[in-house]
Short mmCIF file of C-alpha atoms and ligand atoms in Angstrom, two decimals:
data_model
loop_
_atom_site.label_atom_id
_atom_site.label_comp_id
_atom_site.label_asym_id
_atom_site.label_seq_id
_atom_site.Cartn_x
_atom_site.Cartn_y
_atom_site.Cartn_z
CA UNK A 1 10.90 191.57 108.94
CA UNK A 2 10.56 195.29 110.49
CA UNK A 3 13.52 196.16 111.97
CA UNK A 4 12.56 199.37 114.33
CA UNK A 5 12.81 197.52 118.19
CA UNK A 6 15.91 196.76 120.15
CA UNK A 7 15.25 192.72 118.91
CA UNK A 8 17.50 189.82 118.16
CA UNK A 9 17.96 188.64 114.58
CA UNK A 10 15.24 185.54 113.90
CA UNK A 11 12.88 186.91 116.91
CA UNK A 12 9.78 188.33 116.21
CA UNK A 13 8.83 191.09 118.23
CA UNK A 14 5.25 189.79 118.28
CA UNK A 15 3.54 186.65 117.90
CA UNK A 16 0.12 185.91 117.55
CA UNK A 17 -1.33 182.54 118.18
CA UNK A 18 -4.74 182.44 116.52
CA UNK A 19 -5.80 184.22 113.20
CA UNK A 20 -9.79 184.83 114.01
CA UNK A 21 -11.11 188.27 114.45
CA UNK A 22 -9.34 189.18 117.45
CA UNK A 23 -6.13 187.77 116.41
CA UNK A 24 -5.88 189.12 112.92
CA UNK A 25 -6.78 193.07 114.54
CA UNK A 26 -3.61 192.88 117.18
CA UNK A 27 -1.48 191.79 113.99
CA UNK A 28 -3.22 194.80 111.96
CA UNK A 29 -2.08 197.13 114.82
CA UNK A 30 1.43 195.74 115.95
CA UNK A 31 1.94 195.48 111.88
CA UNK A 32 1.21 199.04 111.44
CA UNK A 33 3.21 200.00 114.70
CA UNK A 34 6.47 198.41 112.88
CA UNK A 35 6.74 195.49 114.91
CA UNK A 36 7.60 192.49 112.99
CA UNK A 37 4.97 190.27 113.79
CA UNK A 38 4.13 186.45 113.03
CA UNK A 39 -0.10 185.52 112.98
CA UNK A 40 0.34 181.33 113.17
CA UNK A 41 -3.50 180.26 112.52
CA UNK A 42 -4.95 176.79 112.47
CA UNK A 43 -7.59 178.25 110.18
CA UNK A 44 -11.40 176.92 112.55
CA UNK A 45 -13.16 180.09 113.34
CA UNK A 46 -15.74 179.91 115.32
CA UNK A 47 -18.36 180.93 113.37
CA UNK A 48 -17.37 178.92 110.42
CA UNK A 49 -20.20 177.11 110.15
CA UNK A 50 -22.28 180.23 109.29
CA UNK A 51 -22.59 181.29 105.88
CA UNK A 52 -23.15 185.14 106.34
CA UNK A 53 -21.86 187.34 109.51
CA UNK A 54 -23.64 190.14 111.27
CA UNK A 55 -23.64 192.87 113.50
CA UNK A 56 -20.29 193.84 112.12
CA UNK A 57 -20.83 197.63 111.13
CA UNK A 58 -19.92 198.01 107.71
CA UNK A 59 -19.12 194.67 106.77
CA UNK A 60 -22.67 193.31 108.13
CA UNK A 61 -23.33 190.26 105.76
CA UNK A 62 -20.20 189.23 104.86
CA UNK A 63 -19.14 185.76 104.90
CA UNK A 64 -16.63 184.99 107.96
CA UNK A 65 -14.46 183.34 105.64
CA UNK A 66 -14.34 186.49 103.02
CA UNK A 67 -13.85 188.55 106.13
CA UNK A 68 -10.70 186.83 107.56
CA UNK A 69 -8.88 186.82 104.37
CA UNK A 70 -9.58 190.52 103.71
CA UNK A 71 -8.01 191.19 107.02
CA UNK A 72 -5.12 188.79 106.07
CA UNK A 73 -5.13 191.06 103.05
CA UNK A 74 -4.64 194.13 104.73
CA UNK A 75 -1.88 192.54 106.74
CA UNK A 76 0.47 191.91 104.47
CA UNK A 77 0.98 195.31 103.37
CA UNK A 78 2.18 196.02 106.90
CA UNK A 79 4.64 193.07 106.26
CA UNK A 80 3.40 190.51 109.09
CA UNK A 81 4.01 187.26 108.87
CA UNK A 82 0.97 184.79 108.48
CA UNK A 83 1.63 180.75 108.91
CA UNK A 84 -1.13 178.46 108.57
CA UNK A 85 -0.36 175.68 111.49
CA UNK A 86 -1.10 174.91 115.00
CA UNK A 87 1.16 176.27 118.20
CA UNK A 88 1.38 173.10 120.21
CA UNK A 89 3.28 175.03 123.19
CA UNK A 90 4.98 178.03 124.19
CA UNK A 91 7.40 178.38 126.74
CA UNK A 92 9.52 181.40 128.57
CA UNK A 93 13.05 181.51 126.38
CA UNK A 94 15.68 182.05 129.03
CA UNK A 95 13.91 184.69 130.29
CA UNK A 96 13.32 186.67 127.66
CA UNK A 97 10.33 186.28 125.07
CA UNK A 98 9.14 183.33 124.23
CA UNK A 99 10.19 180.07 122.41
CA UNK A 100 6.96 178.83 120.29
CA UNK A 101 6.63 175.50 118.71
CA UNK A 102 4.28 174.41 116.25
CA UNK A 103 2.61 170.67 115.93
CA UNK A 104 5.19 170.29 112.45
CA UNK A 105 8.04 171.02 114.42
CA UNK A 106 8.45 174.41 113.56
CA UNK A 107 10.02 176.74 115.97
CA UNK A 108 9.63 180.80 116.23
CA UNK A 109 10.27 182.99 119.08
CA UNK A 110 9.07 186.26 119.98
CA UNK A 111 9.55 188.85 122.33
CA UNK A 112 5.67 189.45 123.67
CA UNK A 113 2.96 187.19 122.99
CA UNK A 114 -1.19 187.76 121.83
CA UNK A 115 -2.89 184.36 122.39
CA UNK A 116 -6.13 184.79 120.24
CA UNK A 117 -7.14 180.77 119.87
CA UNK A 118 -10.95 180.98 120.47
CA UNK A 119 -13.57 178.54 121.57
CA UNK A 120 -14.85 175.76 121.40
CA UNK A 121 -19.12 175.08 121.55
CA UNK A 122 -19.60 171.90 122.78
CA UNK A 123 -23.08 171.01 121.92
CA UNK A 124 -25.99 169.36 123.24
CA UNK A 125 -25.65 165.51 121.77
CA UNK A 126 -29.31 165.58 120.10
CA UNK A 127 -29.44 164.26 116.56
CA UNK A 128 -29.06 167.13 113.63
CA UNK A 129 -27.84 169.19 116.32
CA UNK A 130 -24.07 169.38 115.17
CA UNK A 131 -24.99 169.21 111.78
CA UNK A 132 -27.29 172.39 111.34
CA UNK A 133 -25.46 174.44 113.50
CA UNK A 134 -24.73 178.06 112.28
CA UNK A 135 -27.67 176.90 109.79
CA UNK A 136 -31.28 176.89 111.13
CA UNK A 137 -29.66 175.51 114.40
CA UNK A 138 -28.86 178.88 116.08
CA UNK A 139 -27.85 180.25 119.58
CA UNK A 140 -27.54 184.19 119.13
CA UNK A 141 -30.04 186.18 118.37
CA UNK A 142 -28.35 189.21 117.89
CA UNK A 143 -26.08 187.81 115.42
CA UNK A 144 -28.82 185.33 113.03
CA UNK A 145 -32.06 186.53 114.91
CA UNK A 146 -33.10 189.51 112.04
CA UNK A 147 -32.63 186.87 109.11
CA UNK A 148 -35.29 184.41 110.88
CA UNK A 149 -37.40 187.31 112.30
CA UNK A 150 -40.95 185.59 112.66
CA UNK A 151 -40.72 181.85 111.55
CA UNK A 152 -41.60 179.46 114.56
CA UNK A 153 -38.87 179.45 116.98
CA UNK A 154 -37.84 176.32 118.68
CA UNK A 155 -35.80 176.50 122.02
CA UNK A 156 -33.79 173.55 123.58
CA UNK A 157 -33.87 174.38 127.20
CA UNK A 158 -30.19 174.52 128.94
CA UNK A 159 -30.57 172.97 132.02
CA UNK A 160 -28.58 175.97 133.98
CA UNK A 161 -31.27 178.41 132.62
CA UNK A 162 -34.08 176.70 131.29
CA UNK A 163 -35.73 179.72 130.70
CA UNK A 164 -33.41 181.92 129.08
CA UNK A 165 -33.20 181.59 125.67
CA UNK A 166 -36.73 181.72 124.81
CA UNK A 167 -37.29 184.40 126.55
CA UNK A 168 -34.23 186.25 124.57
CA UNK A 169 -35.61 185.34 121.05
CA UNK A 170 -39.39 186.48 121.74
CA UNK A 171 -38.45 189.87 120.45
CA UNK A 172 -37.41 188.04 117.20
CA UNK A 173 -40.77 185.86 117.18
CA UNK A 174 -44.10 185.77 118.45
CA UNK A 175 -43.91 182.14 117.80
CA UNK A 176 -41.59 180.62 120.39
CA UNK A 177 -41.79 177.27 121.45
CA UNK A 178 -39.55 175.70 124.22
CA UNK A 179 -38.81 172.92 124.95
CA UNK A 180 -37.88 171.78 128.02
CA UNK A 181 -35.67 168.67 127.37
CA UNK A 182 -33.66 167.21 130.50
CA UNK A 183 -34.19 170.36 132.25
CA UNK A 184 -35.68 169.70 135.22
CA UNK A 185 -39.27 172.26 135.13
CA UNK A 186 -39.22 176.39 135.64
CA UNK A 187 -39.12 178.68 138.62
CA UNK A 188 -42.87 180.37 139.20
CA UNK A 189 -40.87 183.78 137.83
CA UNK A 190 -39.62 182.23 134.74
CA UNK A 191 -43.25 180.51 133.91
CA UNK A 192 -44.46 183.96 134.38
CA UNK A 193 -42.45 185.53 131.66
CA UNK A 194 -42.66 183.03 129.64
CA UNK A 195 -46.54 183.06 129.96
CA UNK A 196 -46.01 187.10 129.36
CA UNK A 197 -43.78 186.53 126.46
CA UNK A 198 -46.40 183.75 124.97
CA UNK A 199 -43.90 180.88 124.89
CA UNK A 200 -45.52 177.99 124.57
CA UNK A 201 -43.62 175.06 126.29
CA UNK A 202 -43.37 171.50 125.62
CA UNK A 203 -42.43 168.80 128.58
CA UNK A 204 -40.85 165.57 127.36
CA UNK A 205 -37.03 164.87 125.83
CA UNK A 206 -35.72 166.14 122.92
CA UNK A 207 -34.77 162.51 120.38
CA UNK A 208 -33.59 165.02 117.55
CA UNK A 209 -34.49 167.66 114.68
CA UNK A 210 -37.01 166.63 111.34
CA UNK A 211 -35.20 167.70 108.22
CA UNK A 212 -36.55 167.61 104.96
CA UNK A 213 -34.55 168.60 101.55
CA UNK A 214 -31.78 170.14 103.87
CA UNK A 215 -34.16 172.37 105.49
CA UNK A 216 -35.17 172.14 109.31
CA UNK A 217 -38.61 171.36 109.41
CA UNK A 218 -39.49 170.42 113.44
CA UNK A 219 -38.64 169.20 116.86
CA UNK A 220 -38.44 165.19 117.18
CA UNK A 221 -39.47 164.17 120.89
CA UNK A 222 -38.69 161.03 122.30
CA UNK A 223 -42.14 159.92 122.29
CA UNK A 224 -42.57 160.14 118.44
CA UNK A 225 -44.41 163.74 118.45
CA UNK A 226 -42.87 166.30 115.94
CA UNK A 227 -43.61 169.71 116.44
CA UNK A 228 -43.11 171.49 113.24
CA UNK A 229 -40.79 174.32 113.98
CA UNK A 230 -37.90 176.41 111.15
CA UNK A 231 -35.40 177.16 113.08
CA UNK A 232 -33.96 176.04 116.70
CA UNK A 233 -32.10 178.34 118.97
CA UNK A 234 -29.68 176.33 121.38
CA UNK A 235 -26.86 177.03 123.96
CA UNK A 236 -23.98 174.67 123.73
CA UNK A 237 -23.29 172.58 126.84
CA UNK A 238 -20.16 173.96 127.25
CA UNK A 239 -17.53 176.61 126.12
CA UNK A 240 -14.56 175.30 126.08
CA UNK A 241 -12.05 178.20 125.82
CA UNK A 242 -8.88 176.98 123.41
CA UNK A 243 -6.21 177.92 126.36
CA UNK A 244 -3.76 175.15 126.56
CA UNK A 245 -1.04 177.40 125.53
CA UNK A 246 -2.34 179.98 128.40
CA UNK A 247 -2.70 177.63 131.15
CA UNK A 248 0.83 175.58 129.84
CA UNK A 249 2.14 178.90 130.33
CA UNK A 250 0.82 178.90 133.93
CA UNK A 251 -1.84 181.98 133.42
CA UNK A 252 -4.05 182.57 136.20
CA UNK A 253 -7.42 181.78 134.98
CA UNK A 254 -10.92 182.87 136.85
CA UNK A 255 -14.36 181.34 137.12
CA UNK A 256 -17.21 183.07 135.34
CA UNK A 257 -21.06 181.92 134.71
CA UNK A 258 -19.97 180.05 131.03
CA UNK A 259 -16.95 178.14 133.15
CA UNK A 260 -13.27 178.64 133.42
CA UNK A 261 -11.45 182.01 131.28
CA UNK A 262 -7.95 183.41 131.66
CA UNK A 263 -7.83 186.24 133.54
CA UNK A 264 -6.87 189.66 131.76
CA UNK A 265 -7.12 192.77 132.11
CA UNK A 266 -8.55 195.63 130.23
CA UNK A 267 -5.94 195.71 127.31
CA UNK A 268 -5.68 191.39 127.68
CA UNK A 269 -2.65 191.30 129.70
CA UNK A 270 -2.78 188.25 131.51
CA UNK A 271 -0.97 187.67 134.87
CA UNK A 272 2.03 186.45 132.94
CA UNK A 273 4.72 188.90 131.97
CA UNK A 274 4.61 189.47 128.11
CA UNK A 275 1.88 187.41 127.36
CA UNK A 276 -1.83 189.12 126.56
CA UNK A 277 -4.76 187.33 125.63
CA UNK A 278 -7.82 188.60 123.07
CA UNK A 279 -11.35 187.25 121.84
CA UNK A 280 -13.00 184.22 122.87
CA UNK A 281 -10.56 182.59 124.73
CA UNK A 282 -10.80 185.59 127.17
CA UNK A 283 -15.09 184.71 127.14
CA UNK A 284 -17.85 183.95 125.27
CA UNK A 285 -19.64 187.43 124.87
CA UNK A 286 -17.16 188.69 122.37
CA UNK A 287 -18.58 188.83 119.11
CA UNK A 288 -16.63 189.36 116.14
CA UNK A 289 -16.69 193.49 117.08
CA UNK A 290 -16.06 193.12 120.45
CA UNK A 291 -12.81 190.69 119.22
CA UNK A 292 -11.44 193.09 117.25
CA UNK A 293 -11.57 195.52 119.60
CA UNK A 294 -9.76 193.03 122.10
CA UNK A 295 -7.15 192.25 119.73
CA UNK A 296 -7.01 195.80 119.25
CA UNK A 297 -6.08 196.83 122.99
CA UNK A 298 -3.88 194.19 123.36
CA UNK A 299 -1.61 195.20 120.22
CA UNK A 300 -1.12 199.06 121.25
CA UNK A 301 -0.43 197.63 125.18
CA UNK A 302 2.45 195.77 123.27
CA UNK A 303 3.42 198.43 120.91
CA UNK A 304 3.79 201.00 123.74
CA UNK A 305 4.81 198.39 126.42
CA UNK A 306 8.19 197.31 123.96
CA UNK A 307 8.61 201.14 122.75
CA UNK A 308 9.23 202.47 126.74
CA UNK A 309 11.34 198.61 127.20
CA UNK A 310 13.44 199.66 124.20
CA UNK A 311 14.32 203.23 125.49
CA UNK A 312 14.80 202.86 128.89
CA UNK A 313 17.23 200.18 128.12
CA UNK A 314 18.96 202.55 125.09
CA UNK A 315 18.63 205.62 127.95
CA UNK A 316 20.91 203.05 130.35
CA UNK A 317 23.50 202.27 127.82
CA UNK A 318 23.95 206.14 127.69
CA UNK A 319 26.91 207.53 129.22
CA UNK A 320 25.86 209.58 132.08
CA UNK A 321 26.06 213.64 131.73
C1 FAD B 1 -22.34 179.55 114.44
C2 FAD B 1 -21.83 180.88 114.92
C3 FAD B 1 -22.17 182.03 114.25
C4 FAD B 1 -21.70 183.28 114.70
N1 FAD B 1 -22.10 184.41 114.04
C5 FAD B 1 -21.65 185.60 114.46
C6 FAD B 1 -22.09 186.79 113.80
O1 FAD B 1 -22.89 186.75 112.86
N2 FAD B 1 -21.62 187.98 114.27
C7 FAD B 1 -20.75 188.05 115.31
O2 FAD B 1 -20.35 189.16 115.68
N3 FAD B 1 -20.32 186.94 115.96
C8 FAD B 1 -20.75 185.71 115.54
N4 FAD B 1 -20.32 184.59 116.19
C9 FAD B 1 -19.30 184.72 117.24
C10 FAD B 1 -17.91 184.73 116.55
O3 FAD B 1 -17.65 183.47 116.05
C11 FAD B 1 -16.83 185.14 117.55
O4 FAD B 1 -17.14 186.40 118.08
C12 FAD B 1 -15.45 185.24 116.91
O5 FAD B 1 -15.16 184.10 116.17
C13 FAD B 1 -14.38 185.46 117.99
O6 FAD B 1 -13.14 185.67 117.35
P1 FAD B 1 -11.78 185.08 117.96
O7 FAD B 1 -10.71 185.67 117.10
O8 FAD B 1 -11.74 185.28 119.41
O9 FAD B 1 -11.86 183.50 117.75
P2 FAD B 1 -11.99 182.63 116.43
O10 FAD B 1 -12.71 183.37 115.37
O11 FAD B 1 -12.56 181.31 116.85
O12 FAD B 1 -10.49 182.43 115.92
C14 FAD B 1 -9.56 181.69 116.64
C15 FAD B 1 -8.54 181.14 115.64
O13 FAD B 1 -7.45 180.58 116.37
C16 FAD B 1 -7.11 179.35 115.76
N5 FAD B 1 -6.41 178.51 116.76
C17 FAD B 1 -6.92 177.87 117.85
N6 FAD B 1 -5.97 177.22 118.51
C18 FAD B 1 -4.80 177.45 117.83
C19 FAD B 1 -3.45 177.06 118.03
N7 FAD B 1 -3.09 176.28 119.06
N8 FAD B 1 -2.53 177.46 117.12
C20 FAD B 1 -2.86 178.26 116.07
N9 FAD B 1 -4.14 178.66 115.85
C21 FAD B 1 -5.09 178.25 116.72
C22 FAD B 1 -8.42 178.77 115.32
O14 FAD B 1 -8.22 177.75 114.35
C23 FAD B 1 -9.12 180.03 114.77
O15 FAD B 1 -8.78 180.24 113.41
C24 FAD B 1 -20.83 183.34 115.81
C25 FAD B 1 -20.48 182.17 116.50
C26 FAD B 1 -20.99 180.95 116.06
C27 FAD B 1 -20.65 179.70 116.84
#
């Protein structure tokens, strides 16, 4: 363990619950700002389902899973502290950091907190749905949308915005096809631009996804038609943001368009003394460079935040004169 804060023996100065993207980058930072630090990952990324990442500059291409473990690389020659295992809760520890127990029993405790745990897609329940996903089962285009550029696009429609979607991928594929599933039918404006991006759309419910030899080959509807299609973009039904620690904790959370996130602010802090949030369980729009910048912010807030604690309480102790 670094030993350059005002800490306790056996306390970490940091902890970071969740080794993804966001997680591992405010371990990188605290690590590198001498803070001993403990990363305690469960080890389900997101995108683990997809075999190559993109849209990460420089490392565009690169399997999530060689990704992560070059960043836990790079950690340990800072000297953090990675533990594979899940944080069942934290609580406050008399007032000062933060008592963390694992689902084994395990017990750390740290002075400031990064919670970096992620989401969770919940996805539509159509056959072959779960099982391609990350695979020719897709939902971001700016992530998978290059390596399918021009095969013929299916769409599931989400019933919140039928519409979407297929209008997003059309700049990946003239070939779009949506279809409209349980959502109910489209606005004139959204028929328009659909009609102006040439999506074609398809009434009638979705029964499940044609595969042949492991490859996606069309769109099963409930009334027996396949429409051959390579690859289907889809929204998950919900994003389920992994914050039982954060709302255990009591963090203030606040309503956005994809549901319930914690509330932080620019560097993650949430509305709980000590403890900052970073990545997906903040919101769905950060992708794996927008994480890393999260988990960035949040580890220099704590650096700087447990530097001015550290003096101001050494500057006290000081006789006076
Ligand atoms: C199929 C798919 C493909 C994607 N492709 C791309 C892409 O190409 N490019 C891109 O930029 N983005 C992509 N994304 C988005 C990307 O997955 C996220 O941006 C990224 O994973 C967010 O990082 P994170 O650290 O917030 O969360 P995560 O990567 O999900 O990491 C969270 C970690 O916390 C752990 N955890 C959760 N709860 C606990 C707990 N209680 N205790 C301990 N550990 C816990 C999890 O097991 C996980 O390891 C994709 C998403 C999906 C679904």
């Amino acid at each position: 363990m670094n030993a350059h804060t005002e800490n306790t023996p056996g306390r970490y100065d940091a902890m970071v619950i969740g080794g993804g993207a966001a997680g591992l980058s405010a371990a990188l930072i605290m690590g590198r700002s001498r803070l001993s630090t403990l990363v305690v990952d469960a080890g389900e990324p997101r995108n683990a389902p997809a075999v190559h990442m993109h849209g990460v500059l420089s490392r565009d291409g690169t399997s999530p899973a060689d990704y992560l473990a070059a960043g836990r690389r790079e950690l340990a020659s800072y000297g953090v502290d990675v533990r594979e295992g899940r944080v069942a809760r934290a609580a406050a520890d008399n007032g000062d950091g933060f008592l963390v127990v694992l689902a084994d029993g395990t017990r750390a405790r740290a002075r400031r907190l990064v919670v970096a745990t992620g989401l969770v897609d919940e996805l539509p329940e159509i056959d072959g749905v779960a099982e391609r996903w990350g695979r020719d089962v897709l939902h971001c285009p700016y992530c998978h949308g290059w390596e399918v550029r021009d095969l013929p696009f299916g769409v599931i429609a989400h019933p919140a915005m039928p519409a979407h979607q297929a209008l997003m991928v059309s700049r990946w594929s003239k070939d779009v096809t949506l279809f409209l599933h349980t959502a109910g039918g489209l606005s004139a404006p959204d028929a328009a631009l659909l009609d102006a991006a040439g999506v074609e759309v398809v009434t009638g419910e979705v029964a499940g996804l044609a595969v042949e030899d492991d490859r996606l080959t069309g769109v099963r509807l409930a009334d027996g038609r396949i429409v051959p299609r390579s690859v289907v973009f889809v929204g998950a039904r919900r994003l389920a943001a992994r914050d039982d620690v954060l709302r255990e904790l009591g963090a203030e959370l606040r309503e956005t368009p994809f549901g319930e996130f914690v509330a932080v602010d620019e560097t993650g802090r949430t509305s709980l003394p000590g403890v900052w949030a970073a990545g997906n369980v903040t919101g769905p729009q950060e992708q794996v460079v927008n994480a890393v910048s999260r988990g960035y912010r949040a580890g220099v807030a704590i650096s700087n935040e447990l530097l001015f604690a550290d003096l101001e309480a050494a500057a006290a102790r000081r006789p006076a004169g």
